[in-house]
Short mmCIF file of C-alpha atoms in Angstrom, two decimals:
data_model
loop_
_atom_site.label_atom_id
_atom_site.label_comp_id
_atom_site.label_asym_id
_atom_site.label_seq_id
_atom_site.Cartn_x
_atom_site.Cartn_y
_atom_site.Cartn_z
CA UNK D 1202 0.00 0.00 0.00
CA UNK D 1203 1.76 3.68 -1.10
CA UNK D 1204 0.18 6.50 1.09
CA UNK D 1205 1.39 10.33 0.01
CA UNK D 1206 0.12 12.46 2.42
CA UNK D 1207 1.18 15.92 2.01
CA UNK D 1208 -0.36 19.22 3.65
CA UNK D 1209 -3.73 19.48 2.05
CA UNK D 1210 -4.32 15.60 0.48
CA UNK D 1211 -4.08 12.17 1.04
CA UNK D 1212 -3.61 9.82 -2.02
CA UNK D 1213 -3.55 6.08 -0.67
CA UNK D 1214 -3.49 3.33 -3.72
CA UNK D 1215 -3.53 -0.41 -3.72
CA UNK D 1216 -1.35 -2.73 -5.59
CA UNK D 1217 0.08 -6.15 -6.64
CA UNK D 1218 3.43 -7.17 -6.54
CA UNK D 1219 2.84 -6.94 -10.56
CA UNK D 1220 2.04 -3.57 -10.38
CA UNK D 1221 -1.56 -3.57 -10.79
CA UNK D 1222 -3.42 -0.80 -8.88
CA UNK D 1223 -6.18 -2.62 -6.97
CA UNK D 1224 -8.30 0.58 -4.84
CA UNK D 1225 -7.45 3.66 -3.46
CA UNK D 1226 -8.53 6.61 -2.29
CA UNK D 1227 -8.32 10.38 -1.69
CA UNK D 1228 -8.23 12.01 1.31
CA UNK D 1229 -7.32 15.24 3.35
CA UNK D 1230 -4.04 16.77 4.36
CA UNK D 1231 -1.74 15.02 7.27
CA UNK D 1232 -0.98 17.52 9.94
CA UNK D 1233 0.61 15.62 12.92
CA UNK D 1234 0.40 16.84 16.29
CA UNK D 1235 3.86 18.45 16.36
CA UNK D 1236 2.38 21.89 15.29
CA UNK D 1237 -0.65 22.08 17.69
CA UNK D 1238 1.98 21.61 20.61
CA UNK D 1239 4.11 24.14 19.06
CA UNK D 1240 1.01 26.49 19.43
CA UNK D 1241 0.74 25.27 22.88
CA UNK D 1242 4.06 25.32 24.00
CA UNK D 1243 3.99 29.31 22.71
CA UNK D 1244 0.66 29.99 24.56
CA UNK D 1245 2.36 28.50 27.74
CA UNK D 1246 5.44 30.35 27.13
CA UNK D 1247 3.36 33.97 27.24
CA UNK D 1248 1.31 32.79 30.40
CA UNK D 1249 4.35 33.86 32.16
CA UNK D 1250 7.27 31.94 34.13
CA UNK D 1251 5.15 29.84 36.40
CA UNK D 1252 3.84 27.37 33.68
CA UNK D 1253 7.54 25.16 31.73
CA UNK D 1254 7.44 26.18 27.85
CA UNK D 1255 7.71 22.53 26.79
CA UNK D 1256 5.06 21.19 24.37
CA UNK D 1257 1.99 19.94 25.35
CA UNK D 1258 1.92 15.97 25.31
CA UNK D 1259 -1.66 14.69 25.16
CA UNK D 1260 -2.35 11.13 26.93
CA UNK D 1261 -3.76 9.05 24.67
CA UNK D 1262 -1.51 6.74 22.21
CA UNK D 1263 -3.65 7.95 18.95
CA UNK D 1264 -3.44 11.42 19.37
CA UNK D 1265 0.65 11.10 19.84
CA UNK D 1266 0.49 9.07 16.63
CA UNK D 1267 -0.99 11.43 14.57
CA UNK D 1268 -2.93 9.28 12.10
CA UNK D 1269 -6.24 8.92 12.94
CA UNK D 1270 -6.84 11.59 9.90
CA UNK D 1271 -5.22 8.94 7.78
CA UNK D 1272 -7.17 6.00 8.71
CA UNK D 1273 -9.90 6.25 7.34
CA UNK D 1274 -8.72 7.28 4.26
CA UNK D 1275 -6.50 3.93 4.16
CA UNK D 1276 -9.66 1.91 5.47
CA UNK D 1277 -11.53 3.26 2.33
CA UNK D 1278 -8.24 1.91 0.40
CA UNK D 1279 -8.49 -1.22 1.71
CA UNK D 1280 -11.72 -1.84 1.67
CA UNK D 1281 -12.24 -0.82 -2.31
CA UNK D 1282 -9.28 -3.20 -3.19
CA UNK D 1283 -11.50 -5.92 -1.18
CA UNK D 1284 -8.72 -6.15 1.69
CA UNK D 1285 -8.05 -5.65 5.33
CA UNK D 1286 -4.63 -5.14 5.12
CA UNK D 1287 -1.73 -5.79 2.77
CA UNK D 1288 1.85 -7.02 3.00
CA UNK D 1289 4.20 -3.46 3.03
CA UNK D 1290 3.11 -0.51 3.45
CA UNK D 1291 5.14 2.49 1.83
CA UNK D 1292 4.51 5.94 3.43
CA UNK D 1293 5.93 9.26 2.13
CA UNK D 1294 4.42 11.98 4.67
CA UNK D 1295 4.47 15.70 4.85
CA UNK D 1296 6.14 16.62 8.04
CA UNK D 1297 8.54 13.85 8.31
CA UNK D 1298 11.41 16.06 8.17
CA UNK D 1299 13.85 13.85 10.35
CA UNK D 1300 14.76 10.68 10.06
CA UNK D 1301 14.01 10.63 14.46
CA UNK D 1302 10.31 11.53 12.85
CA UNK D 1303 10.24 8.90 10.05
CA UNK D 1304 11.20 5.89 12.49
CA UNK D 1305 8.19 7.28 15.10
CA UNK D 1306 6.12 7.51 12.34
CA UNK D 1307 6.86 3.81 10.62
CA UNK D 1308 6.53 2.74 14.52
CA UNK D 1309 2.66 3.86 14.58
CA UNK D 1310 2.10 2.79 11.44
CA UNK D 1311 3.29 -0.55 12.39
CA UNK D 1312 1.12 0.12 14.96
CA UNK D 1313 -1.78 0.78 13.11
CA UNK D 1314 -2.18 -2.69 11.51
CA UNK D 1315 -2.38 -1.57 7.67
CA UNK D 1316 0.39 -4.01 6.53
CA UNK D 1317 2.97 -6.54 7.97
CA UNK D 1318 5.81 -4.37 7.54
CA UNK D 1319 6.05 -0.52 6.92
CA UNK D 1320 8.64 2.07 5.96
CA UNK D 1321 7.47 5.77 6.14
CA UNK D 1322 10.23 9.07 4.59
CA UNK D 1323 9.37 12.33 4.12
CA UNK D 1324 6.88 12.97 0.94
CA UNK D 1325 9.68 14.36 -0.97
CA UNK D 1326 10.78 10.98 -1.48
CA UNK D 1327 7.96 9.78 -3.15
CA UNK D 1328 8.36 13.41 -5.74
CA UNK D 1329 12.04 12.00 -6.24
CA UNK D 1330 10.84 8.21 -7.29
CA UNK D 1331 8.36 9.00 -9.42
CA UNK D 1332 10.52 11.20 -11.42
CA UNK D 1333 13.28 8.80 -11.96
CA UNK D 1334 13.99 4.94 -13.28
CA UNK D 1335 15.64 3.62 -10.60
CA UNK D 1336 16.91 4.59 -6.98
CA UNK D 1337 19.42 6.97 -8.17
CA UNK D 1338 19.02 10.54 -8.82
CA UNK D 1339 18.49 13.69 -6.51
CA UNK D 1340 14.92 15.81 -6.60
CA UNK D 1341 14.13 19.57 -5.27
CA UNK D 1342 10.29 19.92 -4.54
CA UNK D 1343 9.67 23.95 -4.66
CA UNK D 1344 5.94 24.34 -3.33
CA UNK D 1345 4.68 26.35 -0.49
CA UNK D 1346 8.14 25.65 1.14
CA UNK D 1347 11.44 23.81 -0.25
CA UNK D 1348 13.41 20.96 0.27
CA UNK D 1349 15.55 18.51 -1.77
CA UNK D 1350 16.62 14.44 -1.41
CA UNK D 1351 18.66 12.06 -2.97
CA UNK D 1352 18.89 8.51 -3.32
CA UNK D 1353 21.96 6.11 -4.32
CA UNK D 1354 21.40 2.41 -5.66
CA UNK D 1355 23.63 1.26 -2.53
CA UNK D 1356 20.64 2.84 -0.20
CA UNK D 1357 22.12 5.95 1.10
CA UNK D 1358 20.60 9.07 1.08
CA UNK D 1359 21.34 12.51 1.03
CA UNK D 1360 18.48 14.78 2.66
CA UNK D 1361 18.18 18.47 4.45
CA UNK D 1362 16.57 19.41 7.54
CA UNK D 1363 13.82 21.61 5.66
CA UNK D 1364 12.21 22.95 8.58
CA UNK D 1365 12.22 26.46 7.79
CA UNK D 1366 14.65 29.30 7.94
CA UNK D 1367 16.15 27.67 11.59
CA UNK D 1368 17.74 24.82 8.65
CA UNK D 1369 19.01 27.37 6.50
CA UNK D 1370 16.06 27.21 4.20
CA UNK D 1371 14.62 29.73 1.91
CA UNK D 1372 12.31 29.43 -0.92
CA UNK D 1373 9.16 28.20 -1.77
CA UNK D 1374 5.31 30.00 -2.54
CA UNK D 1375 5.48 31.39 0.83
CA UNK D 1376 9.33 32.48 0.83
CA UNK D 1377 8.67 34.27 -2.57
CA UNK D 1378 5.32 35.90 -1.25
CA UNK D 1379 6.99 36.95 1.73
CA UNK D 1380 10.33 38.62 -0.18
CA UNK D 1381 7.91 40.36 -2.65
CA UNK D 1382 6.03 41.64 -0.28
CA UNK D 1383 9.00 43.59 1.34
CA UNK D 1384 10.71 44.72 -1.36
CA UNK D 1385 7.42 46.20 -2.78
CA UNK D 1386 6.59 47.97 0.71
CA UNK D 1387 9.99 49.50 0.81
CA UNK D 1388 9.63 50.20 -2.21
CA UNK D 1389 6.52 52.15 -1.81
CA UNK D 1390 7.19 53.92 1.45
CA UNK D 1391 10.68 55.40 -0.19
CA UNK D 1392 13.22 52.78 1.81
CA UNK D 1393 13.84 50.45 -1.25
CA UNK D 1394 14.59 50.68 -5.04
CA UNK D 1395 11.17 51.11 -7.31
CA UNK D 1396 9.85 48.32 -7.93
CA UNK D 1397 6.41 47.09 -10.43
CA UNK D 1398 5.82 44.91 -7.21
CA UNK D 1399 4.19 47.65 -5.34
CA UNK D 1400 1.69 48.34 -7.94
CA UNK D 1401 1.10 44.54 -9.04
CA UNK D 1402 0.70 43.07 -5.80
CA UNK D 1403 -1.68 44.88 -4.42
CA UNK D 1404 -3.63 45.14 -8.06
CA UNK D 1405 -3.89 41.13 -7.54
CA UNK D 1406 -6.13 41.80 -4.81
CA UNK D 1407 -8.02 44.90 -6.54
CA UNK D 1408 -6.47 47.49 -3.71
CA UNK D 1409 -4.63 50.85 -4.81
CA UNK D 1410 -1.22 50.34 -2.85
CA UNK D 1411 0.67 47.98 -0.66
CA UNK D 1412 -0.36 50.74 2.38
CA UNK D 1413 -3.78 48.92 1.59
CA UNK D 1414 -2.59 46.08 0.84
CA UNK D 1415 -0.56 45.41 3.82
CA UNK D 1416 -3.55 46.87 6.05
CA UNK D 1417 -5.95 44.11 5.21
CA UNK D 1418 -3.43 41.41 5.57
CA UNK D 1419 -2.64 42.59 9.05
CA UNK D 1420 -6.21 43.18 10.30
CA UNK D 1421 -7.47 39.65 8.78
CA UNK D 1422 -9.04 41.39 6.16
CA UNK D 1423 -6.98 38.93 3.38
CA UNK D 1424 -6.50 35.86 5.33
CA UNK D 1425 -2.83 34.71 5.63
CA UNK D 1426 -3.55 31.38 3.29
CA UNK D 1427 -3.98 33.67 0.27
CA UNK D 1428 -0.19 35.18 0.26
CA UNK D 1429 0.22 32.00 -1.54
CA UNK D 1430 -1.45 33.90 -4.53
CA UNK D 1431 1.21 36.62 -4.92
CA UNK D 1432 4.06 33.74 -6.16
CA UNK D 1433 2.40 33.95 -9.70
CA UNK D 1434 2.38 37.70 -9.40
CA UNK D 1435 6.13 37.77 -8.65
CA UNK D 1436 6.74 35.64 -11.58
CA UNK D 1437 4.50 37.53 -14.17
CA UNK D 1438 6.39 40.87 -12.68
CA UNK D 1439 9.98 39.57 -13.44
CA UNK D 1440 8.76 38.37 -17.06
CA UNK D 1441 7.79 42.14 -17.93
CA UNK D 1442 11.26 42.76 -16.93
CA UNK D 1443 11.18 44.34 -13.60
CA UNK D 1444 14.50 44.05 -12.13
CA UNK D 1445 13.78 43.60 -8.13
CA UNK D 1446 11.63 40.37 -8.84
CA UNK D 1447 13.53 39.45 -11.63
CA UNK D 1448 16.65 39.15 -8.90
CA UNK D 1449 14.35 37.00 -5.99
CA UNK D 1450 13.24 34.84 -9.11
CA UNK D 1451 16.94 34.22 -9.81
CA UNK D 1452 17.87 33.78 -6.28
CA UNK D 1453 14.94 30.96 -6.25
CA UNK D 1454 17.08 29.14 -8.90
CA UNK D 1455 20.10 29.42 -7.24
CA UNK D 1456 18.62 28.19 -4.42
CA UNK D 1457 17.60 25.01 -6.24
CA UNK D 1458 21.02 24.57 -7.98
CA UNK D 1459 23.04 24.75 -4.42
CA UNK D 1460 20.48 22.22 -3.09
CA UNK D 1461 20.60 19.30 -5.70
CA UNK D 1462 24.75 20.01 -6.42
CA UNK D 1463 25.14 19.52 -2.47
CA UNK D 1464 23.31 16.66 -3.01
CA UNK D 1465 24.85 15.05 -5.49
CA UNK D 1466 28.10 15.62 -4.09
CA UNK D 1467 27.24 14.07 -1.29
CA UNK D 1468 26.29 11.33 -3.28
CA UNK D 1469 29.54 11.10 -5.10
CA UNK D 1470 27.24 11.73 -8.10
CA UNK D 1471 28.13 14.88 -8.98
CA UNK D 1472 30.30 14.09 -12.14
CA UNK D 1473 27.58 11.71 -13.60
CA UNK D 1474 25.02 11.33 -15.66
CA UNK D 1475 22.13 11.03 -13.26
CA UNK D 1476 18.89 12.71 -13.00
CA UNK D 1477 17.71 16.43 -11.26
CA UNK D 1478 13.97 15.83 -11.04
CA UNK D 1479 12.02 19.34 -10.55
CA UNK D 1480 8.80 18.98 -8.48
CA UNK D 1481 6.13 21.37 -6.12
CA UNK D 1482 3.80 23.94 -8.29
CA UNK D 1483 6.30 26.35 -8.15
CA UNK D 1484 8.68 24.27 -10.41
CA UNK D 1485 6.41 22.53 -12.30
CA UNK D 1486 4.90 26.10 -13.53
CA UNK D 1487 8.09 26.09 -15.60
CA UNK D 1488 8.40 29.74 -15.82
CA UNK D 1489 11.17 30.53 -18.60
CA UNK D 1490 13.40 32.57 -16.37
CA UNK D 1491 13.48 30.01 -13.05
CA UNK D 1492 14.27 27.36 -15.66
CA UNK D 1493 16.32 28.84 -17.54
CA UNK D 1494 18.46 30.07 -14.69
CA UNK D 1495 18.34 26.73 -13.29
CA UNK D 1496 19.79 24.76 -16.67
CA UNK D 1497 21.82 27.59 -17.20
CA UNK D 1498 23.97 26.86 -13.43
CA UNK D 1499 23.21 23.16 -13.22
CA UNK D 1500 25.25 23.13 -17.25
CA UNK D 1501 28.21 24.12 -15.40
CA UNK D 1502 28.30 22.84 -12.12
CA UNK D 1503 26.89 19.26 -12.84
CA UNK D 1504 27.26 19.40 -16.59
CA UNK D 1505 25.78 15.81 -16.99
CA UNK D 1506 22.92 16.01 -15.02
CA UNK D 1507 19.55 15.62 -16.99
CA UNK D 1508 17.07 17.71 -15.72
CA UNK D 1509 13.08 17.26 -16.26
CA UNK D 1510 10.24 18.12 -14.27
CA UNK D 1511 7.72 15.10 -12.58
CA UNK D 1512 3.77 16.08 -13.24
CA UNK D 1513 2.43 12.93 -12.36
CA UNK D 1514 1.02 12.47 -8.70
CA UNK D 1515 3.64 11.65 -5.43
CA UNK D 1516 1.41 8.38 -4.78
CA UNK D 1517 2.93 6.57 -8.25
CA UNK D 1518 6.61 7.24 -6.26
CA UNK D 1519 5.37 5.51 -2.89
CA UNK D 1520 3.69 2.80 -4.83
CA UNK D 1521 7.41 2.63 -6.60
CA UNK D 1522 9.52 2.37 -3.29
CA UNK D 1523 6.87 -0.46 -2.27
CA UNK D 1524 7.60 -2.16 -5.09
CA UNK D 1525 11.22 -1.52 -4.42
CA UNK D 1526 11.17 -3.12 -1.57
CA UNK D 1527 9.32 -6.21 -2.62
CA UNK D 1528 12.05 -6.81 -5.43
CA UNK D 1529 9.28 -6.27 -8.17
CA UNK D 1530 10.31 -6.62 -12.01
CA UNK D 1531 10.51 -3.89 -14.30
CA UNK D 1532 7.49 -4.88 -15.87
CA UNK D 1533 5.73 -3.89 -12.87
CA UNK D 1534 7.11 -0.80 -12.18
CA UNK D 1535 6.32 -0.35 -16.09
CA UNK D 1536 2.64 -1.11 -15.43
CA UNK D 1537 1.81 1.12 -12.76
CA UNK D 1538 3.79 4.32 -14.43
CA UNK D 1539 1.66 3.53 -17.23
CA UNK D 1540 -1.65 3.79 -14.92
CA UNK D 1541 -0.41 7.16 -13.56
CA UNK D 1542 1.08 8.44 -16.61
CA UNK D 1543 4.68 8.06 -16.78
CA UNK D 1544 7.76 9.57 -15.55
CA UNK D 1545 9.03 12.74 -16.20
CA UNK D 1546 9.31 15.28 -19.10
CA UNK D 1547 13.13 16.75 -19.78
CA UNK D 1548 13.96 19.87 -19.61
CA UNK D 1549 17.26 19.71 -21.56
CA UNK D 1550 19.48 17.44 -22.83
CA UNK D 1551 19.56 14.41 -24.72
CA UNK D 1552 20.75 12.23 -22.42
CA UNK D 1553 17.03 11.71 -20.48
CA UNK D 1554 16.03 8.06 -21.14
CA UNK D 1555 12.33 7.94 -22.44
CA UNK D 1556 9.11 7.39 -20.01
CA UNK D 1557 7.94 3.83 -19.46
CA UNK D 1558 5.14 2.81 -21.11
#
């Protein structure tokens, strides 16, 4: 059984060890506990010295878990592929940022009694193996936040903390909407260099200037889960040539470059021919200038990586590793690409071995 749970869905699918998808099902996002006790260790931190700022623990065993939001999405699995519970269980999860987290995680889902064995990494994993062939290759998911993996035939890994800016992170729809958003307020109030971001991003939202614009964010006016909609503005604003998001659109690629290149080094890949796989709306948007910036660095520090950019769902690369780790024959892996439509489409070069069909 492959689960992808990432922040707003669930996909959970079914299959045979010949690649043969059998149920699954759609469900919503996996948010584990970990961030409601952050909440609560801040409120206890402001109710003064008297109360410890630890997080909150609650008592019972399913709430620590963190899955009873996945459950019944994986019962409804189950239940359409006529089962109660299957042999492996391959779980790429939002949130599973450490590999601490992924070995609690494959604990309760152990625990859980969907399948005799279990292995759970963090979602980007399952971006990474649907994008490429065979265990080998390094992928950089660019969505609301950022974060990159890689994977050697041997079994190691390379991998990044990607929990914010405290792990030396920045990118990502949120990073982008944040940056814009400052440059084009300075801009505006006379601190920064003119920029078409103070007029565009508050046009977005039909206001006349970012003074508006950042009054209704603060008061709750614009809630804070529709920032998200400025990234496209940013992007649209560099292609008309403005040069202040034109440089945070290039820093974005840069971004991406120093991720996968550390990656691959670490991998003792860096001088091969192995694959960059692109993932995360932001990247697969393909907008000319990220991409271009991106093939342009990634030519010269890893000139034979082969970049493309993976459209089809997470769930096909969880359903992969499971097959992985079954030992299943190409053909099988073949078969279920061809049920979720493929691999990955190249970006440049000719060295980018054709999908599976």
């Amino acid at each position: 059984m492959a689960i992808d749970a990432g922040n707003s869905k669930t996909d959970v699918a079914v299959v045979d060890a010949e690649g043969a998808v059998l149920g699954s099902a759609r469900g919503g996002g996996f948010q584990p506990p970990k961030a409601s006790q952050a909440k609560a260790s801040a409120a206890k931190a402001c109710d003064g010295p008297g109360e410890p700022a630890g997080p909150s623990r609650p008592d019972g065993p399913d709430e620590l878990d963190g899955l009873d939001g996945l459950d019944g999405t994986v019962r409804q699995a189950l239940g359409s592929a006529g089962l109660r519970s299957v042999t492996h269980v391959a779980a790429c999860l939002a949130h599973a940022d450490l590999p601490f987290e992924e070995a609690e995680l494959a604990t309760a889902v152990r625990a859980r009694g969907w399948g005799a064995t279990s292995e759970v990494r963090n979602d980007t994993f399952a971006v990474l193996r649907a994008g490429i062939d065979e265990p080998r290759g390094v992928a950089v998911v660019c969505g609301a936040g950022i974060n990159c993996v890689g994977m050697a035939p041997d079994g190691r890994t390379a991998r990044f903390p990607a929990v914010g800016r405290i792990s030396g992170d920045w990118g990502g729809g949120a990073a982008l909407a944040e940056e814009a958003l400052w440059f084009a307020a300075r801009a505006e109030d006379g601190r920064g260099e003119p920029t078409e971001l103070a007029r565009t991003l508050p046009a977005h939202f039909g206001l006349p200037s970012m003074y508006a614009l950042i009054e209704a964010l603060h008061l709750g006016r614009l809630g804070a889960g529709r920032r998200h909609e400025l990234a496209p503005v940013l992007f649209s604003t560099a292609a008309a040539g403005d040069a202040v998001a034109g440089a945070i659109v290039d820093r974005l690629a840069e971004e991406v470059v120093l991720m996968s290149t550390v990656a691959l080094g670490r991998l003792g890949l860096l001088g091969e021919e192995v694959p960059v796989v692109l993932g995360g709306s932001v990247l697969a948007a393909r907008h000319p200038r990220l991409h271009g910036g991106i093939e342009e660095s990634l030519a010269v520090r890893a000139p034979k990586a082969v970049v493309s950019v993976v459209t089809a769902p997470p769930v096909l690369g969880a359903a992969l590793l499971g097959l992985d780790h079954l030992g299943a024959p190409a053909a099988a892996r073949g078969r279920l690409r061809s049920r979720y439509g493929g691999r990955a489409s190249a970006v440049r070069g000719s060295g980018a071995p054709p999908p599976v069909r």
